[in-house]
Amino acid sequence: MIFDKENYVVEKVTVAGETIEVRAFRNRLYVDKPVNAAYQQLNIFAPECFFHGEDINGYSLENAPVFMPNSVGGYKPGELCEPGENAWGPQGVPNTIFRALQHGYVVVAPAIRGRSQQDDAGNYTGKAPACIVDYKAAVRYVRYFAAEIPGDAEKIITNGTSAGGALSSLMGATGNHPDYEPYLEAIGAAKARDDVFMASCYCPITNLENADAAYEWQFAGVNEYRRMHMRMDEGGRPAFVPKDGGMSDLQIRVSEELAKLFPPYVNGLQLRDEEGRILSLDENGEGSFKEYMKRIVMDSARKALAVGADLSGKDWLVWENGSIADMDWFGYAKDITRMKTAPAFDALAMDSPENDLFGGEDINLRHFTRYSLEHSQCHGSCAEEAVIKLLNPMPFIRDKQAVKAPHYRIRHGECDRDTSLAISVMLTLMLQEQGVEVDYHSPWNVPHSGGYDLEELFAWIDEACK
Ligand code: DHB
C-alpha cells in the first residue's frame, strides 16, 4: 500500500464565478487486493494555500478536518467525485466538495462498490456488505497515511444522503468492530482504525430489515401512492415526474400485517425519551412512541412557522390560540402520501433496490426479512443473517466493541416518504442513550434529499473541531 505525496496537481476550479485553488491527489487505491479497482480508489483534495503556510477559517495543513463524503445513492456504485458543479438539485452551483474545500476542510472522496457490479466471470462484486467495507477501508487508508495526507485524521467526518446517509450512519456506529474484519482483510485494507469523529447523515435508508414494518406503521390506511420517476431533461440532468396509483387488495393486506410487526419491534428496543420514559406502542400502534413522533413533526412545523412559513393548507395541524397544540398523525400520513407499495423494501417479487443489495456473489436478488421470505412470490432465498446485520447500525450501537462517533448530525425531511421518519428517530434515540451527541431535525417541507443546509452542517463541524 502506498501514498505518494509528491504525485499531485494544483488546479483552479471555477463554478458560477467562484474560484478555489486545490492540490489534488487523485486515483489512490485504498486496498491492496482490489476486487474492482475503479471503485476502490479515492481522491484527496486540499486547499492549495495550506501548502504555503496560510489557513482558512483557522484551519491549516495540520489541523483541518477531513471531510469524507460518499456519493452512494440507491446502494448503487458510488462514483469517484471532484469539486465542481452540483450534479443533483439546483444547477450551476458549487457541489458539497467545492464548498467544503472553500471552507477550509481537506476532502477525501472515495469511490465505493455497489449492488449492480459484476466481474468478468459474472460474479457479483458489490453486494452487501461491500459498500460499508469499502467505506471503512477508505478511512483506514487515511489513518494509515495520516502523517502524509493533509488534515487531521482524528477529525474525520463522514457524509452522505439516503443509502449514502445509511453508510455514514454505519461508519459512526460500527468503528473497528471485529464483524467487518474478515471482509477488510480479504480486500487488503490497511491495518488501521476505522472509527470516525463525526457522522453526517441525510435521510438514512437504514435498518432495512425493520423498515417495511416501520413504513406500514406510518402509512397503513393510505392506499394511494405517489412515486417520483427519474427522467433526464434536455440538458441530461435528472428530472422527476410523478407516477401515481393505488395499492392492490393483496398489498393492502400486506400493509396491515406488516404494521402489526412494528410495535413488538419498537417495544423490544426499550427506547426512552429525554426524561427517561419508555417509548412504546400498543398492538394498535398507539402509545408514547407515536406521541414522540408527533412531537418531532410538530417541532418541524413550529420552527417553520417561526420563520414565516405558510401552514394554512395543513389541516392535520391542531391549533390553539394561534399556536400548534396537537396533530392528526394519520392526516399527516395522508397529506405526504406513501411513495412505496407494501412491502416497501423487501419486495415480494424481489424487485426493490434492497433485494438487489442483499444478493450474493452468485445470486442477484434475495430477501432479507422473514415476512417477505415466507410470502415470496418468486421462491426467493434469504440473505445470511450475519450479512444483514452488517448493514444495520442499530445492533452495533449498544455493542461495546463498536467505537461510536461522538457526534452525529441527522436530517430527515418532514415530507420524506422513502422511509418512515421512525427509522431516523429510533437511530437517534439509541445513539443518545449511549452518550452520543446527536443533532437531529426533521426540516419542514423537505423531501428525500441532502446537502441543502451546508452552512449549518459546516457550523456543526466547526463547533466540534475547534
Ligand atoms: C435510496 C432511496 C430509496 O427509496 C431506497 O429504497 C434506497 C436508496 C437512495 O436514494 O439512495
Coordinates of C-alpha atoms and ligand atoms in Angstrom, one line a residue:
M1 CA 0.0 0.0 0.0
I2 CA 1.4 3.4 -1.0
F3 CA 0.6 7.1 -0.8
D4 CA 2.9 9.1 -3.0
K5 CA 2.6 12.7 -1.7
E6 CA 4.8 14.1 -4.4
N7 CA 2.3 12.9 -7.1
Y8 CA -0.3 15.7 -7.2
V9 CA -1.6 18.5 -9.4
V10 CA -2.5 22.1 -8.5
E11 CA -5.7 23.3 -10.1
K12 CA -8.1 26.2 -10.1
V13 CA -11.7 25.2 -10.1
T14 CA -14.3 27.8 -11.0
V15 CA -18.1 27.4 -10.6
A16 CA -20.6 30.2 -11.0
G17 CA -17.9 32.8 -10.8
E18 CA -16.3 31.4 -7.6
T19 CA -12.8 30.0 -7.8
I20 CA -10.9 27.8 -5.4
E21 CA -7.3 26.6 -5.8
V22 CA -6.7 23.0 -4.8
R23 CA -4.0 20.4 -4.6
A24 CA -5.4 17.2 -5.9
F25 CA -4.1 13.7 -5.2
R26 CA -6.2 11.5 -7.4
N27 CA -6.9 7.8 -8.0
R28 CA -5.3 6.3 -4.9
L29 CA -6.1 2.7 -4.5
Y30 CA -7.2 2.2 -0.9
V31 CA -6.9 -1.6 -0.7
D32 CA -4.0 -4.0 -1.6
K33 CA -6.3 -6.7 -3.1
P34 CA -8.9 -4.8 -5.1
V35 CA -11.9 -6.7 -6.4
N36 CA -12.9 -3.7 -8.6
A37 CA -10.0 -1.3 -8.7
A38 CA -12.0 1.5 -10.4
Y39 CA -14.4 1.6 -7.4
Q40 CA -11.8 1.0 -4.6
Q41 CA -9.8 4.2 -5.1
L42 CA -10.2 7.7 -3.7
N43 CA -9.4 11.3 -4.5
I44 CA -7.8 13.7 -2.0
F45 CA -8.2 17.5 -2.3
A46 CA -6.7 20.2 0.0
P47 CA -6.8 24.0 -0.3
E48 CA -3.5 24.9 -2.1
C49 CA -2.9 27.8 0.3
F50 CA -2.4 25.3 3.1
F51 CA 0.9 24.4 1.5
H52 CA 2.1 28.0 1.6
G53 CA 1.6 28.4 5.3
E54 CA -1.8 30.0 5.0
D55 CA -5.0 29.0 6.7
I56 CA -8.8 29.2 6.1
N57 CA -11.2 29.8 8.9
G58 CA -8.4 28.8 11.3
Y59 CA -7.7 25.5 9.6
S60 CA -4.2 24.6 8.3
L61 CA -2.5 21.7 6.7
E62 CA -2.1 20.1 10.2
N63 CA -5.5 20.7 11.9
A64 CA -8.0 20.8 9.0
P65 CA -10.9 18.4 9.5
V66 CA -11.0 15.6 6.9
F67 CA -14.4 15.6 5.3
M68 CA -15.2 12.2 3.7
P69 CA -18.4 12.3 1.7
N70 CA -19.6 9.3 -0.1
S71 CA -21.5 9.5 -3.4
V72 CA -23.6 6.4 -3.0
G73 CA -27.3 6.6 -4.0
G74 CA -29.7 3.7 -4.2
Y75 CA -27.0 1.3 -3.0
K76 CA -25.6 1.6 -6.5
P77 CA -21.8 2.2 -7.0
G78 CA -20.5 5.5 -5.6
E79 CA -18.6 7.3 -8.3
L80 CA -15.2 9.0 -7.7
C81 CA -16.0 12.6 -7.1
E82 CA -14.5 16.1 -7.7
P83 CA -15.1 19.6 -6.6
G84 CA -17.3 21.2 -9.3
E85 CA -20.8 21.8 -10.2
N86 CA -23.8 20.2 -8.4
A87 CA -24.9 17.1 -10.3
W88 CA -28.2 16.9 -8.4
G89 CA -30.5 19.6 -7.2
P90 CA -30.0 23.2 -8.2
Q91 CA -28.0 23.6 -11.4
G92 CA -24.9 25.7 -11.9
V93 CA -24.0 25.9 -8.2
P94 CA -20.9 24.5 -6.5
N95 CA -21.2 21.0 -5.0
T96 CA -20.6 19.9 -1.4
I97 CA -16.9 19.1 -2.1
F98 CA -16.3 22.5 -3.6
R99 CA -17.9 24.2 -0.6
A100 CA -16.1 22.1 1.9
L101 CA -12.7 23.0 0.4
Q102 CA -13.7 26.6 0.2
H103 CA -14.5 26.4 3.9
G104 CA -11.0 25.0 4.8
Y105 CA -11.6 21.3 5.0
V106 CA -9.5 18.6 3.4
V107 CA -11.8 16.4 1.3
V108 CA -11.2 12.7 0.8
A109 CA -13.8 11.4 -1.7
P110 CA -13.8 7.6 -2.1
A111 CA -15.5 5.6 -4.9
I112 CA -17.4 2.6 -3.4
R113 CA -18.6 -0.6 -4.9
G114 CA -22.4 -1.1 -5.4
R115 CA -25.0 -3.7 -5.8
S116 CA -25.1 -3.8 -9.7
Q117 CA -21.5 -4.7 -10.3
Q118 CA -20.2 -8.0 -11.7
D119 CA -16.7 -9.2 -12.6
D120 CA -15.7 -10.7 -16.0
A121 CA -16.7 -14.2 -14.7
G122 CA -20.2 -12.8 -13.9
N123 CA -19.8 -12.9 -10.2
Y124 CA -21.4 -10.1 -8.3
T125 CA -18.8 -8.0 -6.6
G126 CA -20.7 -5.2 -4.9
K127 CA -23.4 -6.9 -3.0
A128 CA -23.7 -6.3 0.8
P129 CA -21.6 -5.7 2.7
A130 CA -19.2 -4.4 0.0
C131 CA -20.4 -0.7 0.3
I132 CA -19.7 -0.4 4.1
V133 CA -16.5 -2.5 3.9
D134 CA -15.1 -0.2 1.2
Y135 CA -16.0 3.0 3.1
K136 CA -14.2 1.6 6.2
A137 CA -11.2 0.6 4.0
A138 CA -11.0 4.2 2.7
V139 CA -11.0 5.6 6.3
R140 CA -8.3 3.1 7.2
Y141 CA -6.2 4.3 4.3
V142 CA -6.4 7.9 5.6
R143 CA -5.4 6.8 9.1
Y144 CA -2.6 4.6 7.8
F145 CA -1.0 7.5 5.9
A146 CA -2.1 10.2 8.4
A147 CA 1.4 11.6 8.6
E148 CA 1.5 12.3 4.8
I149 CA -2.1 13.0 4.0
P150 CA -3.2 16.7 4.6
G151 CA -5.5 17.4 7.5
D152 CA -6.2 15.8 10.9
A153 CA -7.0 12.1 10.6
E154 CA -8.5 12.2 14.1
K155 CA -11.2 14.6 12.8
I156 CA -12.8 12.5 10.1
I157 CA -16.4 13.4 9.2
T158 CA -18.4 11.0 7.0
N159 CA -21.3 12.4 5.0
G160 CA -23.9 11.0 2.7
T161 CA -27.5 11.1 1.6
S162 CA -30.1 8.3 1.5
A163 CA -28.2 5.0 1.0
G164 CA -25.1 7.2 1.4
G165 CA -26.6 8.6 4.7
A166 CA -27.1 5.0 5.8
L167 CA -23.4 4.3 5.1
S168 CA -22.4 7.4 7.1
S169 CA -24.6 6.2 10.0
L170 CA -22.9 2.8 9.9
M171 CA -19.5 4.4 9.9
G172 CA -20.4 6.3 13.1
A173 CA -21.9 3.2 14.8
T174 CA -19.5 0.4 13.9
G175 CA -16.0 1.7 14.4
N176 CA -13.4 -1.1 14.5
H177 CA -16.0 -3.8 15.1
P178 CA -14.5 -7.3 14.6
D179 CA -17.5 -8.5 12.5
Y180 CA -16.2 -6.5 9.5
E181 CA -12.6 -7.7 9.9
P182 CA -12.7 -10.8 7.6
Y183 CA -14.1 -8.6 4.8
L184 CA -11.5 -5.9 5.3
E185 CA -8.8 -8.5 5.4
A186 CA -10.0 -10.1 2.2
I187 CA -9.6 -6.9 0.2
G188 CA -6.3 -6.0 1.8
A189 CA -7.4 -2.9 3.7
A190 CA -4.8 -1.0 5.7
K191 CA -4.1 -2.1 9.2
A192 CA -5.5 0.9 10.9
R193 CA -8.6 2.1 12.8
D194 CA -11.9 2.9 11.0
D195 CA -13.8 4.8 13.7
V196 CA -14.7 8.3 12.8
F197 CA -15.2 11.6 14.7
M198 CA -18.5 12.8 13.2
A199 CA -21.2 11.3 11.1
S200 CA -23.4 13.5 9.0
C201 CA -26.5 11.6 7.7
Y202 CA -29.2 12.9 5.4
C203 CA -32.3 10.7 5.3
P204 CA -30.6 7.5 6.0
I205 CA -32.2 4.5 4.3
T206 CA -31.2 2.1 7.0
N207 CA -32.4 -0.6 9.5
L208 CA -33.7 -2.2 6.3
E209 CA -35.0 -5.4 7.9
N210 CA -37.4 -3.4 10.1
A211 CA -38.1 -0.6 7.5
D212 CA -41.1 -2.4 6.0
A213 CA -42.9 -2.6 9.3
A214 CA -42.0 1.0 10.2
Y215 CA -43.3 2.2 6.9
E216 CA -46.6 0.5 7.3
W217 CA -46.9 1.7 10.9
Q218 CA -46.7 5.2 9.4
F219 CA -48.7 4.7 6.2
A220 CA -51.1 1.8 6.6
G221 CA -54.6 3.0 5.5
V222 CA -53.0 5.4 3.0
N223 CA -53.6 3.2 0.0
E224 CA -52.8 5.6 -2.8
Y225 CA -49.1 6.1 -3.6
R226 CA -47.3 9.0 -5.3
R227 CA -44.0 8.0 -6.8
M228 CA -41.5 10.3 -8.5
H229 CA -39.9 8.8 -11.6
M230 CA -36.5 9.9 -12.6
R231 CA -36.0 11.1 -16.2
M232 CA -33.3 13.0 -17.9
D233 CA -34.2 16.5 -19.0
E234 CA -32.9 18.1 -22.3
G235 CA -29.6 19.1 -20.5
G236 CA -29.0 15.4 -19.5
R237 CA -29.9 16.2 -15.9
P238 CA -32.1 14.2 -13.7
A239 CA -35.7 15.4 -13.5
F240 CA -38.6 13.9 -11.6
V241 CA -42.0 13.3 -12.9
P242 CA -44.9 11.9 -10.8
K243 CA -46.4 8.5 -11.2
D244 CA -49.5 7.7 -9.1
G245 CA -51.5 4.6 -8.3
G246 CA -53.4 2.6 -5.8
M247 CA -52.4 -0.5 -3.9
S248 CA -53.9 -3.8 -4.8
D249 CA -56.0 -5.8 -2.3
L250 CA -53.1 -8.0 -1.6
Q251 CA -50.8 -5.0 -1.0
I252 CA -53.4 -3.6 1.4
R253 CA -53.5 -6.8 3.4
V254 CA -49.7 -7.0 3.5
S255 CA -49.6 -3.4 4.7
E256 CA -52.0 -4.3 7.6
E257 CA -49.9 -7.4 8.5
L258 CA -46.6 -5.5 8.4
A259 CA -48.0 -2.6 10.5
K260 CA -48.7 -5.1 13.3
L261 CA -45.0 -6.2 13.3
F262 CA -43.8 -2.7 14.3
P263 CA -45.0 -2.4 17.9
P264 CA -43.2 -5.6 19.0
Y265 CA -40.0 -4.3 17.3
V266 CA -40.0 -0.9 18.9
N267 CA -41.1 -2.2 22.3
G268 CA -38.2 -4.6 22.2
L269 CA -35.8 -1.8 21.7
Q270 CA -36.8 -0.2 25.1
L271 CA -36.0 3.3 23.9
R272 CA -36.5 6.2 26.2
D273 CA -37.3 9.9 25.8
E274 CA -35.2 12.7 27.4
E275 CA -37.0 12.3 30.7
G276 CA -36.2 8.6 30.8
R277 CA -39.7 7.4 30.0
I278 CA -40.1 4.3 28.0
L279 CA -41.3 4.8 24.4
S280 CA -43.7 2.0 23.4
L281 CA -46.7 1.2 21.3
D282 CA -49.8 -1.0 21.9
E283 CA -51.0 -3.6 19.4
N284 CA -52.9 -0.9 17.5
G285 CA -49.7 1.2 17.1
E286 CA -50.8 3.8 19.6
G287 CA -48.7 5.0 22.6
S288 CA -45.8 7.1 23.8
F289 CA -43.6 6.3 20.8
K290 CA -46.3 7.7 18.5
E291 CA -46.7 10.8 20.7
Y292 CA -42.9 11.2 20.5
M293 CA -43.1 11.0 16.7
K294 CA -45.8 13.6 16.6
R295 CA -43.6 15.9 18.7
I296 CA -40.9 15.6 16.0
V297 CA -43.3 16.7 13.2
M298 CA -44.8 19.4 15.3
D299 CA -41.4 20.8 16.2
S300 CA -40.7 20.9 12.5
A301 CA -43.9 22.9 11.9
R302 CA -43.2 25.2 14.8
K303 CA -39.7 26.0 13.5
A304 CA -41.1 26.7 10.0
L305 CA -43.8 28.9 11.5
A306 CA -41.3 30.9 13.4
V307 CA -39.5 31.8 10.1
G308 CA -42.7 32.8 8.4
A309 CA -43.8 29.6 6.6
D310 CA -47.4 29.4 5.4
L311 CA -49.0 26.4 7.1
S312 CA -52.6 27.2 6.3
G313 CA -53.1 24.2 4.0
K314 CA -52.0 21.7 6.7
D315 CA -55.4 20.8 8.1
W316 CA -53.9 18.0 10.2
L317 CA -52.3 20.5 12.5
V318 CA -54.4 21.3 15.6
W319 CA -54.2 25.0 16.6
E320 CA -55.0 26.6 19.9
N321 CA -54.7 30.4 20.4
G322 CA -52.5 30.8 17.3
S323 CA -50.0 28.0 18.2
I324 CA -49.7 24.4 17.3
A325 CA -51.2 22.2 20.1
D326 CA -51.5 18.8 18.5
M327 CA -51.6 17.0 15.2
D328 CA -53.5 14.2 13.5
W329 CA -50.9 11.6 12.7
F330 CA -53.0 9.8 10.0
G331 CA -53.9 13.1 8.5
Y332 CA -50.2 13.9 8.2
A333 CA -49.5 10.5 6.5
K334 CA -52.4 11.0 4.1
D335 CA -51.1 14.5 3.2
I336 CA -47.5 13.5 2.5
T337 CA -48.7 10.1 1.0
R338 CA -46.8 6.9 0.7
M339 CA -44.3 6.6 -2.1
K340 CA -43.9 2.8 -2.0
T341 CA -46.3 -0.1 -2.0
A342 CA -46.2 -2.7 0.7
P343 CA -43.7 -4.2 1.4
A344 CA -41.7 -1.0 0.8
F345 CA -38.2 -2.6 0.9
D346 CA -38.2 -6.4 0.9
A347 CA -40.5 -6.7 -2.2
L348 CA -42.4 -10.0 -2.6
A349 CA -41.4 -10.0 -6.2
M350 CA -37.8 -9.1 -5.2
D351 CA -37.7 -6.1 -7.5
S352 CA -36.5 -3.5 -5.0
P353 CA -33.0 -1.9 -4.8
E354 CA -32.7 -3.6 -1.4
N355 CA -33.4 -7.1 -2.8
D356 CA -30.5 -6.4 -5.2
L357 CA -28.3 -5.1 -2.4
F358 CA -28.7 -8.4 -0.4
G359 CA -27.9 -10.7 -3.3
G360 CA -24.7 -12.7 -3.1
E361 CA -21.7 -13.5 -5.1
D362 CA -23.6 -15.7 -7.5
I363 CA -27.2 -14.6 -6.8
N364 CA -28.6 -11.3 -7.9
L365 CA -31.7 -10.9 -5.7
R366 CA -32.6 -12.1 -2.2
H367 CA -35.0 -11.5 0.6
F368 CA -33.8 -10.1 4.0
T369 CA -36.9 -10.4 6.2
R370 CA -38.8 -13.4 7.4
Y371 CA -42.1 -11.9 6.4
S372 CA -41.2 -11.5 2.7
L373 CA -39.3 -14.8 2.6
E374 CA -42.5 -16.5 3.8
H375 CA -44.7 -14.6 1.3
S376 CA -42.2 -14.6 -1.6
Q377 CA -43.8 -14.5 -5.0
C378 CA -40.7 -15.9 -6.7
H379 CA -39.4 -18.7 -4.3
G380 CA -36.7 -16.3 -3.2
S381 CA -34.0 -17.2 -0.8
C382 CA -32.8 -15.1 2.2
A383 CA -29.5 -13.3 2.7
E384 CA -27.4 -14.5 5.7
E385 CA -28.5 -13.0 9.0
A386 CA -24.8 -12.0 9.7
V387 CA -24.7 -10.0 6.4
I388 CA -28.0 -8.3 7.0
K389 CA -26.7 -7.2 10.4
L390 CA -23.5 -5.6 8.9
L391 CA -25.8 -3.1 7.0
N392 CA -27.7 -2.0 10.1
P393 CA -26.2 0.4 12.7
M394 CA -28.8 -0.5 15.3
P395 CA -27.4 -3.8 16.6
F396 CA -23.9 -2.2 17.0
I397 CA -24.9 0.9 19.0
R398 CA -25.2 -1.0 22.3
D399 CA -22.2 -3.2 21.5
K400 CA -19.2 -2.0 23.4
Q401 CA -16.9 -3.5 20.8
A402 CA -18.1 -0.9 18.3
V403 CA -16.5 2.5 18.7
K404 CA -19.1 5.2 18.2
A405 CA -18.6 8.6 16.6
P406 CA -19.0 11.1 19.5
H407 CA -21.0 13.4 17.2
Y408 CA -23.9 12.7 14.8
R409 CA -26.0 15.1 12.7
I410 CA -29.1 13.5 11.2
R411 CA -31.5 15.3 8.9
H412 CA -34.7 13.6 7.7
G413 CA -37.1 15.8 5.8
E414 CA -40.7 16.2 7.2
C415 CA -42.2 15.1 3.9
D416 CA -39.7 12.3 3.1
R417 CA -41.6 9.2 2.1
D418 CA -38.7 7.0 1.0
T419 CA -38.6 5.5 4.5
S420 CA -40.5 6.2 7.7
L421 CA -39.4 9.0 9.9
A422 CA -39.4 6.5 12.7
I423 CA -36.3 4.9 11.3
S424 CA -34.1 8.0 11.9
V425 CA -35.8 8.7 15.2
M426 CA -35.1 5.2 16.6
L427 CA -31.5 5.6 15.4
T428 CA -31.2 8.9 17.2
L429 CA -32.7 7.7 20.5
M430 CA -30.5 4.7 20.7
L431 CA -27.3 6.8 19.9
Q432 CA -28.3 9.4 22.6
E433 CA -28.8 6.6 25.1
Q434 CA -25.2 5.6 24.5
G435 CA -24.0 9.2 25.2
V436 CA -23.6 10.2 21.6
E437 CA -24.3 13.8 20.9
V438 CA -27.0 13.8 18.1
D439 CA -28.1 17.0 16.4
Y440 CA -31.5 15.8 14.9
H441 CA -34.0 17.7 13.0
S442 CA -36.8 17.0 10.5
P443 CA -36.8 20.1 8.3
W444 CA -40.3 21.3 7.2
N445 CA -41.5 20.5 3.7
V446 CA -38.2 18.9 2.8
P447 CA -38.4 15.7 0.7
H448 CA -35.9 12.9 0.3
S449 CA -32.7 14.9 -0.3
G450 CA -29.4 16.1 1.3
G451 CA -26.8 18.7 1.4
Y452 CA -29.4 21.5 1.4
D453 CA -28.0 23.3 4.5
L454 CA -24.2 23.3 4.1
E455 CA -23.7 26.4 6.1
E456 CA -25.3 24.8 9.2
L457 CA -23.6 21.5 8.5
F458 CA -20.2 23.3 8.5
A459 CA -21.1 25.3 11.6
W460 CA -21.8 22.0 13.4
I461 CA -18.4 20.6 12.2
D462 CA -16.6 23.7 13.3
E463 CA -18.2 23.7 16.7
A464 CA -16.8 20.2 17.4
C465 CA -13.4 20.6 15.7
K466 CA -12.3 24.0 17.0
Ligands
DHB1 C1 -32.4 5.3 -1.9 C2 -33.8 5.6 -1.9 C3 -34.7 4.6 -1.6 O1 -36.0 4.9 -1.6 C4 -34.2 3.3 -1.3 O2 -35.1 2.4 -1.0 C5 -32.9 3.1 -1.3 C6 -32.0 4.1 -1.6 C7 -31.5 6.4 -2.3 O3 -31.9 7.5 -2.7 O4 -30.3 6.2 -2.0

